[in-house]
């Protein structure tokens, strides 16, 4: 018997919710299914974003061609960054003590110190990930020309949250409602009561106002918040809060960036090829014909592992007994067993890129791990050549693997001051370093050498002629002045006569006057 829809008691026909694990394709697919099916198609869409953030994202999606009537695949990965303004309430006393001790304002202190002591991240990131339910909801809204309501607070403080053990979100594919019913209570442990109590109250109040204005509403947001929001909506004392539809952006606080593949991979479900398969099969939500998505991740991963084996072992033969590649050939079954056992321990139905590489690094040589990472990271990445005017949000080059420390890389390869990103997908992430694909590195900007800069310097030709003429005339004047002798009458007293040694020492010091003996 199919699970009951995730609905709201007497409002079951008016509110359809997709509480989601962020960046997992099963929940993006469910949003698309509800929007594409005429029987469940919403009149309005509400998302867990602040109004200014939703407006900036919608504007960029429109510019990329979403909602134009054509199939548009989102470049991966684009993102919106914004400066954070808030510290977590629990760090207020420590922040005051830090200011008094250092004698500096907080913004004058090193970012690493603020991050380690206060958990502060200077920048927040919204990746435009095709496999995220919120981004999918915004795409569907543009395709259906439905109003969008941003029901969350625009800004809120954040800190690293408690880790929670959930069933593998891959099991939610095609059965999102049943997954939500099983996991909504365990996921609640991921909340931060100091911040999320207020956020959930605001979201519930704004949702109630949206429900009063529309007959069918689709809402998607984080799974950890859904149970609290549902309980608040069922409270008869809840007062609706004004929630106007999102208007075109007027806030210039956001920076559009290309997200480096090493950061982007953490927002793309299990592997980059999952995003690729989803985009290949996705149709605009307003199309009449719709086919269920076919995503066999296990089969695709097996094929890619075989491809990596073939590429790495293609030159290995009986004569290579002493070569390290022969060692990899012998330990290949151990690697596969280790990966299976690792998934069992972690509760994963399907391994992801990080656990696959972690297993490879534990059992295989570095050369094979590089080849495997290259195969698994194969994807049509957005590059600076495609988006010429955008900086790259790149991981810091100091070697830190926490994933939250980053920098902006401009078109000429220059890097900004490093900062920390407030991004839940990057916090507490695997320590496995994922290298960027070789093909992407060819497009990555690098800082030019002094010799390269000198070759690139160009001056407008008329100006160059004028500068040359001025320089020549100045040289002629200087040369003529050096040859001229200026004779002036001596009006002082010779006293005991000239002092040649003192005069010579004065000449060395640059004094143009004679010395006499007194």
Short mmCIF file of C-alpha atoms in Angstrom, two decimals:
data_model
loop_
_atom_site.label_atom_id
_atom_site.label_comp_id
_atom_site.label_asym_id
_atom_site.label_seq_id
_atom_site.Cartn_x
_atom_site.Cartn_y
_atom_site.Cartn_z
CA UNK A 1 0.00 0.00 0.00
CA UNK A 2 1.53 3.35 -0.96
CA UNK A 3 2.42 5.75 1.84
CA UNK A 4 0.12 8.65 2.57
CA UNK A 5 1.22 11.92 0.96
CA UNK A 6 3.18 14.39 3.08
CA UNK A 7 0.27 16.79 3.53
CA UNK A 8 -1.33 18.89 6.21
CA UNK A 9 -4.44 17.33 7.73
CA UNK A 10 -7.48 19.27 6.50
CA UNK A 11 -5.22 21.18 4.07
CA UNK A 12 -4.15 17.98 2.27
CA UNK A 13 -5.55 19.21 -1.01
CA UNK A 14 -3.87 22.60 -0.68
CA UNK A 15 -0.31 21.99 0.56
CA UNK A 16 2.10 19.45 -0.88
CA UNK A 17 5.46 19.41 0.90
CA UNK A 18 8.75 17.87 -0.20
CA UNK A 19 10.96 17.92 2.91
CA UNK A 20 14.35 17.18 1.41
CA UNK A 21 17.89 16.10 2.05
CA UNK A 22 19.65 18.87 0.17
CA UNK A 23 21.38 18.14 -3.13
CA UNK A 24 19.95 14.62 -3.46
CA UNK A 25 18.29 13.87 -6.76
CA UNK A 26 15.39 11.83 -5.34
CA UNK A 27 13.87 14.97 -3.81
CA UNK A 28 14.47 17.16 -6.86
CA UNK A 29 12.78 14.45 -8.94
CA UNK A 30 9.78 14.45 -6.56
CA UNK A 31 9.41 18.24 -6.89
CA UNK A 32 9.52 17.91 -10.66
CA UNK A 33 6.97 15.06 -10.61
CA UNK A 34 4.48 17.09 -8.56
CA UNK A 35 4.90 20.14 -10.81
CA UNK A 36 4.75 18.23 -14.09
CA UNK A 37 1.65 16.17 -13.22
CA UNK A 38 -1.54 18.19 -13.98
CA UNK A 39 -3.29 16.45 -11.08
CA UNK A 40 -0.82 17.82 -8.51
CA UNK A 41 0.52 20.90 -10.32
CA UNK A 42 0.69 23.81 -7.83
CA UNK A 43 -0.64 27.33 -8.26
CA UNK A 44 2.24 28.71 -6.18
CA UNK A 45 5.61 27.47 -4.96
CA UNK A 46 7.18 28.25 -1.59
CA UNK A 47 10.84 27.61 -0.83
CA UNK A 48 13.15 27.71 2.20
CA UNK A 49 15.04 30.82 1.07
CA UNK A 50 15.11 34.46 2.05
CA UNK A 51 13.30 36.87 -0.33
CA UNK A 52 16.45 38.60 -1.60
CA UNK A 53 18.26 35.28 -2.12
CA UNK A 54 15.32 33.80 -4.02
CA UNK A 55 15.07 36.93 -6.19
CA UNK A 56 18.77 36.79 -7.08
CA UNK A 57 18.55 33.09 -7.94
CA UNK A 58 15.39 33.52 -10.05
CA UNK A 59 16.92 36.42 -11.99
CA UNK A 60 19.99 34.40 -12.85
CA UNK A 61 17.94 31.35 -13.85
CA UNK A 62 15.92 33.57 -16.20
CA UNK A 63 19.11 34.90 -17.75
CA UNK A 64 20.28 31.32 -18.29
CA UNK A 65 17.12 30.66 -20.32
CA UNK A 66 14.99 28.77 -17.77
CA UNK A 67 11.31 29.33 -18.53
CA UNK A 68 11.95 30.32 -22.15
CA UNK A 69 10.12 27.27 -23.49
CA UNK A 70 13.34 25.45 -24.36
CA UNK A 71 15.15 22.69 -22.52
CA UNK A 72 17.99 24.31 -20.59
CA UNK A 73 20.65 22.41 -18.68
CA UNK A 74 22.14 24.42 -15.84
CA UNK A 75 25.92 24.95 -16.09
CA UNK A 76 27.63 23.17 -13.23
CA UNK A 77 28.39 24.67 -11.01
CA UNK A 78 27.29 28.25 -10.67
CA UNK A 79 26.67 29.86 -7.29
CA UNK A 80 25.65 32.99 -5.43
CA UNK A 81 27.78 34.19 -2.53
CA UNK A 82 26.91 36.78 0.07
CA UNK A 83 28.67 38.27 3.09
CA UNK A 84 27.45 37.00 6.46
CA UNK A 85 26.48 39.54 9.10
CA UNK A 86 25.63 37.48 12.18
CA UNK A 87 27.44 35.56 14.87
CA UNK A 88 25.73 32.69 16.64
CA UNK A 89 24.01 33.81 19.90
CA UNK A 90 26.04 31.34 21.92
CA UNK A 91 29.28 33.15 21.01
CA UNK A 92 28.20 36.65 22.12
CA UNK A 93 30.20 36.71 25.38
CA UNK A 94 33.25 35.16 23.78
CA UNK A 95 33.14 37.70 20.95
CA UNK A 96 33.00 40.59 23.44
CA UNK A 97 35.91 39.14 25.39
CA UNK A 98 37.90 38.70 22.16
CA UNK A 99 37.40 42.37 21.28
CA UNK A 100 38.44 43.54 24.74
CA UNK A 101 41.53 41.31 24.78
CA UNK A 102 42.76 42.16 21.29
CA UNK A 103 41.71 45.81 21.22
CA UNK A 104 40.41 45.24 17.68
CA UNK A 105 37.01 45.13 16.04
CA UNK A 106 35.90 41.67 14.96
CA UNK A 107 36.25 42.42 11.24
CA UNK A 108 39.90 43.35 11.86
CA UNK A 109 40.78 39.92 13.28
CA UNK A 110 42.14 37.06 11.10
CA UNK A 111 39.40 34.89 9.51
CA UNK A 112 40.95 31.70 10.88
CA UNK A 113 40.79 33.02 14.44
CA UNK A 114 37.12 33.99 14.07
CA UNK A 115 36.33 30.61 12.57
CA UNK A 116 38.12 28.58 15.23
CA UNK A 117 36.91 30.54 18.25
CA UNK A 118 33.47 31.78 17.15
CA UNK A 119 32.59 29.39 14.31
CA UNK A 120 32.13 32.44 12.08
CA UNK A 121 32.15 32.10 8.29
CA UNK A 122 32.38 35.35 6.36
CA UNK A 123 30.60 34.12 3.21
CA UNK A 124 27.48 32.03 2.55
CA UNK A 125 26.99 30.08 -0.67
CA UNK A 126 23.86 29.13 -2.62
CA UNK A 127 24.91 26.66 -5.34
CA UNK A 128 22.57 26.42 -8.33
CA UNK A 129 22.64 22.65 -8.18
CA UNK A 130 20.24 20.81 -10.54
CA UNK A 131 19.84 18.00 -8.00
CA UNK A 132 18.67 20.25 -5.16
CA UNK A 133 14.93 20.34 -4.50
CA UNK A 134 14.89 24.14 -3.94
CA UNK A 135 16.64 24.93 -7.24
CA UNK A 136 14.36 22.45 -9.00
CA UNK A 137 11.34 24.20 -7.48
CA UNK A 138 12.58 27.58 -8.80
CA UNK A 139 13.08 26.07 -12.28
CA UNK A 140 9.58 24.59 -12.25
CA UNK A 141 8.09 27.90 -11.10
CA UNK A 142 9.64 29.71 -14.07
CA UNK A 143 8.49 27.00 -16.48
CA UNK A 144 4.94 27.06 -15.08
CA UNK A 145 4.91 30.86 -14.65
CA UNK A 146 3.85 30.28 -11.04
CA UNK A 147 4.51 32.82 -8.26
CA UNK A 148 7.36 32.03 -5.88
CA UNK A 149 7.22 32.76 -2.17
CA UNK A 150 10.44 32.88 -0.13
CA UNK A 151 9.28 32.01 3.38
CA UNK A 152 12.58 31.79 5.27
CA UNK A 153 14.52 34.56 7.01
CA UNK A 154 16.99 36.37 4.80
CA UNK A 155 19.91 36.12 7.23
CA UNK A 156 20.55 33.96 10.25
CA UNK A 157 23.57 32.90 12.26
CA UNK A 158 24.97 29.44 11.75
CA UNK A 159 27.34 27.03 13.38
CA UNK A 160 28.38 23.43 12.85
CA UNK A 161 25.41 21.22 13.63
CA UNK A 162 25.22 17.85 15.32
CA UNK A 163 25.76 14.89 13.02
CA UNK A 164 22.71 12.71 12.48
CA UNK A 165 22.41 9.16 11.19
CA UNK A 166 19.75 8.88 8.49
CA UNK A 167 18.87 6.17 6.05
CA UNK A 168 20.65 6.56 2.74
CA UNK A 169 18.67 9.21 0.78
CA UNK A 170 19.14 7.04 -2.32
CA UNK A 171 16.39 4.83 -0.84
CA UNK A 172 13.94 7.73 -1.19
CA UNK A 173 13.88 7.51 -4.99
CA UNK A 174 10.24 7.09 -6.00
CA UNK A 175 9.23 6.78 -2.33
CA UNK A 176 9.87 10.22 -0.87
CA UNK A 177 6.72 10.33 1.28
CA UNK A 178 7.57 7.04 2.98
CA UNK A 179 11.17 8.13 3.52
CA UNK A 180 10.05 11.43 5.08
CA UNK A 181 7.67 9.67 7.46
CA UNK A 182 10.50 7.42 8.67
CA UNK A 183 13.19 10.09 8.90
CA UNK A 184 11.42 13.31 9.96
CA UNK A 185 12.00 12.66 13.65
CA UNK A 186 15.64 11.48 13.44
CA UNK A 187 16.40 14.44 11.17
CA UNK A 188 15.08 16.84 13.79
CA UNK A 189 18.24 16.20 15.83
CA UNK A 190 20.13 18.16 13.16
CA UNK A 191 18.37 21.40 14.15
CA UNK A 192 19.97 24.30 16.01
CA UNK A 193 17.23 25.44 18.46
CA UNK A 194 18.88 28.83 19.07
CA UNK A 195 18.35 29.75 15.42
CA UNK A 196 15.89 27.30 13.90
CA UNK A 197 13.02 27.89 16.37
CA UNK A 198 12.67 31.44 15.02
CA UNK A 199 13.19 30.40 11.40
CA UNK A 200 10.53 27.70 11.59
CA UNK A 201 8.03 30.05 13.24
CA UNK A 202 8.55 32.57 10.42
CA UNK A 203 8.27 29.88 7.73
CA UNK A 204 5.05 28.50 9.21
CA UNK A 205 3.49 31.98 9.52
CA UNK A 206 4.35 32.91 5.95
CA UNK A 207 3.21 29.53 4.65
CA UNK A 208 -0.18 30.00 6.29
CA UNK A 209 -0.55 33.33 4.45
CA UNK A 210 0.39 31.67 1.14
CA UNK A 211 -2.15 28.91 1.78
CA UNK A 212 -4.83 31.53 2.39
CA UNK A 213 -4.12 33.05 -1.03
CA UNK A 214 -3.80 29.88 -3.16
CA UNK A 215 -5.66 26.61 -3.43
CA UNK A 216 -2.62 24.42 -4.26
CA UNK A 217 0.83 25.18 -2.90
CA UNK A 218 4.08 23.24 -3.15
CA UNK A 219 6.66 23.77 -0.41
CA UNK A 220 10.19 22.38 -0.26
CA UNK A 221 12.89 22.88 2.33
CA UNK A 222 15.16 20.97 4.67
CA UNK A 223 13.86 17.72 6.16
CA UNK A 224 15.08 18.72 9.64
CA UNK A 225 12.59 21.63 9.78
CA UNK A 226 9.47 19.91 8.45
CA UNK A 227 8.13 18.35 11.65
CA UNK A 228 8.31 21.67 13.55
CA UNK A 229 6.70 23.58 10.65
CA UNK A 230 3.87 21.07 10.39
CA UNK A 231 3.16 21.26 14.13
CA UNK A 232 3.09 25.07 13.98
CA UNK A 233 0.73 25.05 10.99
CA UNK A 234 -1.68 22.87 12.94
CA UNK A 235 -1.68 25.34 15.83
CA UNK A 236 -4.92 27.41 15.67
CA UNK A 237 -3.14 30.31 17.37
CA UNK A 238 -0.63 30.75 14.54
CA UNK A 239 -0.89 34.25 13.06
CA UNK A 240 -0.23 34.52 9.29
CA UNK A 241 2.66 36.81 8.33
CA UNK A 242 2.69 38.88 5.12
CA UNK A 243 4.45 36.97 2.33
CA UNK A 244 4.40 38.79 -1.04
CA UNK A 245 5.59 36.92 -4.14
CA UNK A 246 9.27 37.28 -4.98
CA UNK A 247 9.94 40.31 -7.18
CA UNK A 248 12.95 40.95 -9.47
CA UNK A 249 16.15 41.44 -7.48
CA UNK A 250 17.15 44.89 -6.29
CA UNK A 251 19.84 43.78 -3.82
CA UNK A 252 23.40 43.93 -5.17
CA UNK A 253 24.84 42.14 -2.12
CA UNK A 254 25.25 38.88 -4.06
CA UNK A 255 28.28 37.84 -6.09
CA UNK A 256 27.87 35.45 -8.99
CA UNK A 257 30.64 32.85 -9.13
CA UNK A 258 31.77 29.68 -10.84
CA UNK A 259 32.15 27.02 -8.17
CA UNK A 260 35.39 25.04 -8.48
CA UNK A 261 34.76 21.32 -9.20
CA UNK A 262 36.44 20.32 -5.92
CA UNK A 263 33.74 22.31 -4.07
CA UNK A 264 30.92 21.70 -6.54
CA UNK A 265 31.11 17.93 -6.19
CA UNK A 266 29.73 18.20 -2.64
CA UNK A 267 26.50 19.64 -4.06
CA UNK A 268 25.90 17.06 -6.82
CA UNK A 269 24.43 13.97 -5.19
CA UNK A 270 26.66 10.87 -5.24
CA UNK A 271 28.68 11.48 -8.40
CA UNK A 272 28.79 14.09 -11.17
CA UNK A 273 27.28 11.59 -13.61
CA UNK A 274 24.08 11.54 -11.50
CA UNK A 275 23.60 15.24 -12.27
CA UNK A 276 24.38 14.58 -15.94
CA UNK A 277 21.81 11.76 -16.19
CA UNK A 278 19.18 13.88 -14.43
CA UNK A 279 19.69 16.81 -16.81
CA UNK A 280 19.61 14.53 -19.86
CA UNK A 281 16.25 13.04 -18.88
CA UNK A 282 14.60 16.11 -17.36
CA UNK A 283 11.86 17.85 -19.36
CA UNK A 284 10.33 21.28 -18.67
CA UNK A 285 7.57 21.01 -16.07
CA UNK A 286 4.99 22.47 -18.47
CA UNK A 287 5.42 19.73 -21.08
CA UNK A 288 2.48 17.39 -21.39
CA UNK A 289 4.48 14.21 -21.94
CA UNK A 290 6.47 13.00 -18.98
CA UNK A 291 8.58 9.91 -18.50
CA UNK A 292 9.83 8.63 -15.15
CA UNK A 293 13.55 9.18 -14.67
CA UNK A 294 15.77 6.13 -14.98
CA UNK A 295 18.80 6.54 -12.72
CA UNK A 296 20.62 3.25 -12.10
CA UNK A 297 23.56 4.62 -10.11
CA UNK A 298 24.89 1.19 -9.16
CA UNK A 299 25.13 0.14 -12.81
CA UNK A 300 26.75 3.41 -13.88
CA UNK A 301 29.32 3.22 -11.07
CA UNK A 302 30.21 -0.34 -12.03
CA UNK A 303 30.75 0.72 -15.63
CA UNK A 304 33.00 3.62 -14.56
CA UNK A 305 35.06 1.37 -12.30
CA UNK A 306 35.60 -1.01 -15.21
CA UNK A 307 36.62 1.94 -17.38
CA UNK A 308 39.14 3.08 -14.77
CA UNK A 309 40.54 -0.45 -14.54
CA UNK A 310 40.87 -0.63 -18.32
CA UNK A 311 42.60 2.74 -18.61
CA UNK A 312 45.05 1.98 -15.82
CA UNK A 313 45.87 -1.63 -16.58
CA UNK A 314 45.96 -1.39 -20.38
CA UNK A 315 49.79 -1.41 -20.45
CA UNK A 316 50.20 -4.08 -17.78
CA UNK A 317 51.42 -7.47 -18.93
CA UNK A 318 53.50 -10.43 -17.70
CA UNK A 319 56.67 -8.37 -18.14
CA UNK A 320 55.46 -5.87 -15.54
CA UNK A 321 55.83 -8.13 -12.51
CA UNK A 322 57.87 -5.53 -10.63
CA UNK A 323 55.65 -2.61 -11.62
CA UNK A 324 53.28 -1.08 -9.03
CA UNK A 325 50.39 -1.49 -11.46
CA UNK A 326 50.70 -5.26 -11.01
CA UNK A 327 50.23 -4.68 -7.28
CA UNK A 328 46.98 -2.80 -8.04
CA UNK A 329 45.80 -5.67 -10.21
CA UNK A 330 46.28 -8.08 -7.32
CA UNK A 331 44.59 -5.86 -4.72
CA UNK A 332 41.59 -4.93 -6.92
CA UNK A 333 39.28 -7.56 -5.32
CA UNK A 334 40.34 -6.33 -1.86
CA UNK A 335 39.48 -2.76 -2.86
CA UNK A 336 35.99 -3.78 -3.98
CA UNK A 337 35.36 -5.78 -0.80
CA UNK A 338 36.62 -2.89 1.33
CA UNK A 339 34.27 -0.49 -0.48
CA UNK A 340 31.32 -2.84 0.11
CA UNK A 341 32.17 -3.17 3.80
CA UNK A 342 32.62 0.60 4.12
CA UNK A 343 29.13 1.17 2.72
CA UNK A 344 27.72 -1.38 5.16
CA UNK A 345 29.33 0.36 8.14
CA UNK A 346 28.20 3.82 6.95
CA UNK A 347 24.67 2.62 6.14
CA UNK A 348 24.93 3.47 2.45
CA UNK A 349 22.92 1.61 -0.17
CA UNK A 350 25.21 3.02 -2.88
CA UNK A 351 28.74 4.40 -2.33
CA UNK A 352 29.44 8.02 -3.15
CA UNK A 353 32.53 9.56 -4.70
CA UNK A 354 34.21 10.28 -1.36
CA UNK A 355 33.84 6.77 0.05
CA UNK A 356 34.93 5.28 -3.29
CA UNK A 357 38.11 7.35 -3.30
CA UNK A 358 38.70 6.70 0.42
CA UNK A 359 38.54 2.95 -0.21
CA UNK A 360 40.86 3.29 -3.21
CA UNK A 361 43.39 5.33 -1.22
CA UNK A 362 43.40 2.65 1.47
CA UNK A 363 44.01 -0.28 -0.88
CA UNK A 364 45.45 0.94 -4.21
CA UNK A 365 48.43 2.99 -5.37
CA UNK A 366 48.36 6.76 -5.79
CA UNK A 367 48.58 6.39 -9.55
CA UNK A 368 45.39 4.31 -9.70
CA UNK A 369 43.61 6.72 -7.32
CA UNK A 370 44.40 9.63 -9.64
CA UNK A 371 43.09 7.70 -12.64
CA UNK A 372 39.93 6.68 -10.78
CA UNK A 373 39.28 10.27 -9.64
CA UNK A 374 39.72 11.48 -13.22
CA UNK A 375 37.10 9.01 -14.49
CA UNK A 376 34.60 9.68 -11.70
CA UNK A 377 34.98 13.48 -12.04
CA UNK A 378 34.41 13.44 -15.80
CA UNK A 379 31.69 15.98 -16.47
CA UNK A 380 30.93 19.03 -18.60
CA UNK A 381 32.01 21.55 -15.99
CA UNK A 382 31.35 25.25 -16.28
CA UNK A 383 34.69 26.95 -16.97
CA UNK A 384 35.94 30.55 -16.97
CA UNK A 385 35.91 30.40 -20.76
CA UNK A 386 32.14 29.84 -20.70
CA UNK A 387 31.40 32.53 -18.09
CA UNK A 388 34.03 35.14 -18.90
CA UNK A 389 33.03 37.80 -16.38
CA UNK A 390 32.71 35.56 -13.30
CA UNK A 391 35.30 34.86 -10.61
CA UNK A 392 35.94 31.31 -9.45
CA UNK A 393 35.09 30.24 -5.92
CA UNK A 394 38.06 27.94 -5.37
CA UNK A 395 39.35 25.98 -2.38
CA UNK A 396 42.20 27.57 -0.50
CA UNK A 397 45.58 26.44 -1.81
CA UNK A 398 47.10 26.02 1.66
CA UNK A 399 46.17 22.33 1.65
CA UNK A 400 43.43 22.52 4.31
CA UNK A 401 40.89 19.78 3.62
CA UNK A 402 37.97 20.87 5.77
CA UNK A 403 36.31 22.18 2.61
CA UNK A 404 35.09 25.44 4.12
CA UNK A 405 38.11 27.66 3.43
CA UNK A 406 38.11 29.29 0.01
CA UNK A 407 39.17 32.25 -2.09
CA UNK A 408 37.99 34.14 -5.17
CA UNK A 409 40.15 33.67 -8.27
CA UNK A 410 39.78 36.41 -10.87
CA UNK A 411 40.21 36.13 -14.62
CA UNK A 412 43.90 37.10 -14.45
CA UNK A 413 44.61 34.42 -11.84
CA UNK A 414 44.94 36.75 -8.85
CA UNK A 415 43.47 35.47 -5.59
CA UNK A 416 41.52 37.32 -2.92
CA UNK A 417 42.09 37.06 0.80
CA UNK A 418 40.99 33.64 2.06
CA UNK A 419 37.68 33.27 3.90
CA UNK A 420 35.42 30.57 5.30
CA UNK A 421 32.17 29.48 3.64
CA UNK A 422 28.99 28.91 5.61
CA UNK A 423 27.82 25.85 3.71
CA UNK A 424 26.36 22.79 5.39
CA UNK A 425 27.51 20.48 2.57
CA UNK A 426 31.12 21.54 3.17
CA UNK A 427 31.09 21.50 6.96
CA UNK A 428 32.39 18.26 8.43
CA UNK A 429 32.87 16.82 4.95
CA UNK A 430 35.13 13.94 4.14
CA UNK A 431 38.85 14.55 4.47
CA UNK A 432 39.39 12.97 1.05
CA UNK A 433 40.81 15.61 -1.28
CA UNK A 434 39.12 15.46 -4.69
CA UNK A 435 41.37 16.82 -7.44
CA UNK A 436 39.92 18.88 -10.26
CA UNK A 437 39.76 17.09 -13.64
CA UNK A 438 42.78 17.66 -15.89
CA UNK A 439 40.56 19.11 -18.61
CA UNK A 440 39.17 21.72 -16.22
CA UNK A 441 42.62 22.65 -14.96
CA UNK A 442 43.57 23.64 -18.50
CA UNK A 443 40.93 26.40 -18.32
CA UNK A 444 41.66 27.46 -14.73
CA UNK A 445 43.15 30.97 -14.55
CA UNK A 446 46.66 31.26 -13.15
CA UNK A 447 48.58 34.31 -12.07
CA UNK A 448 50.96 35.55 -14.77
CA UNK A 449 54.69 35.88 -14.32
CA UNK A 450 56.42 39.26 -14.59
CA UNK A 451 57.65 38.30 -18.06
CA UNK A 452 54.11 37.47 -19.22
CA UNK A 453 52.81 40.74 -17.82
CA UNK A 454 55.47 42.69 -19.72
CA UNK A 455 54.45 41.02 -22.98
CA UNK A 456 50.82 41.94 -22.41
CA UNK A 457 51.43 45.64 -21.84
CA UNK A 458 50.08 47.68 -24.71
CA UNK A 459 49.95 51.47 -25.26
CA UNK A 460 47.80 53.30 -27.78
CA UNK A 461 50.14 54.06 -30.72
CA UNK A 462 49.64 57.87 -30.82
CA UNK A 463 50.36 58.00 -27.09
CA UNK A 464 53.41 55.82 -27.56
CA UNK A 465 54.76 58.22 -30.25
CA UNK A 466 54.10 61.19 -27.97
CA UNK A 467 55.86 59.56 -25.00
CA UNK A 468 58.84 58.70 -27.22
CA UNK A 469 59.08 62.26 -28.54
CA UNK A 470 58.93 63.72 -25.03
CA UNK A 471 61.62 61.32 -23.85
CA UNK A 472 63.90 62.20 -26.78
CA UNK A 473 63.48 65.95 -26.22
CA UNK A 474 64.16 65.57 -22.48
CA UNK A 475 67.34 63.63 -23.25
CA UNK A 476 68.51 66.34 -25.67
CA UNK A 477 67.90 69.08 -23.11
CA UNK A 478 69.70 67.16 -20.39
CA UNK A 479 72.66 66.40 -22.65
CA UNK A 480 73.02 70.07 -23.68
CA UNK A 481 72.80 71.26 -20.08
CA UNK A 482 75.55 68.88 -19.04
CA UNK A 483 77.94 70.35 -21.61
CA UNK A 484 77.31 73.98 -20.69
CA UNK A 485 79.61 75.75 -18.23
CA UNK A 486 78.16 78.33 -15.93
CA UNK A 487 80.67 81.02 -14.89
CA UNK A 488 79.75 83.13 -11.91
CA UNK A 489 81.87 85.88 -10.24
CA UNK A 490 83.47 84.87 -6.92
CA UNK A 491 82.49 87.34 -4.23
CA UNK A 492 83.91 85.73 -1.07
CA UNK A 493 87.25 86.07 0.65
CA UNK A 494 90.11 83.70 -0.17
CA UNK A 495 91.57 84.22 3.31
CA UNK A 496 94.57 81.84 3.48
CA UNK A 497 93.84 80.42 0.01
CA UNK A 498 91.86 77.47 -1.42
CA UNK A 499 91.68 74.16 0.47
CA UNK A 500 91.80 71.49 -2.31
CA UNK A 501 91.12 68.51 -0.02
CA UNK A 502 88.07 70.06 1.62
CA UNK A 503 86.78 71.22 -1.75
CA UNK A 504 87.20 67.69 -3.19
CA UNK A 505 85.39 66.12 -0.23
CA UNK A 506 82.53 68.61 -0.69
CA UNK A 507 82.33 67.76 -4.39
CA UNK A 508 81.97 64.10 -3.50
CA UNK A 509 79.10 65.04 -1.18
CA UNK A 510 77.48 67.02 -3.99
CA UNK A 511 78.39 70.49 -2.69
CA UNK A 512 79.09 72.88 -5.57
CA UNK A 513 81.25 75.41 -3.67
CA UNK A 514 84.97 75.92 -2.93
CA UNK A 515 86.51 75.68 0.54
CA UNK A 516 89.25 78.06 1.78
CA UNK A 517 91.78 77.85 4.59
CA UNK A 518 90.84 79.95 7.59
#
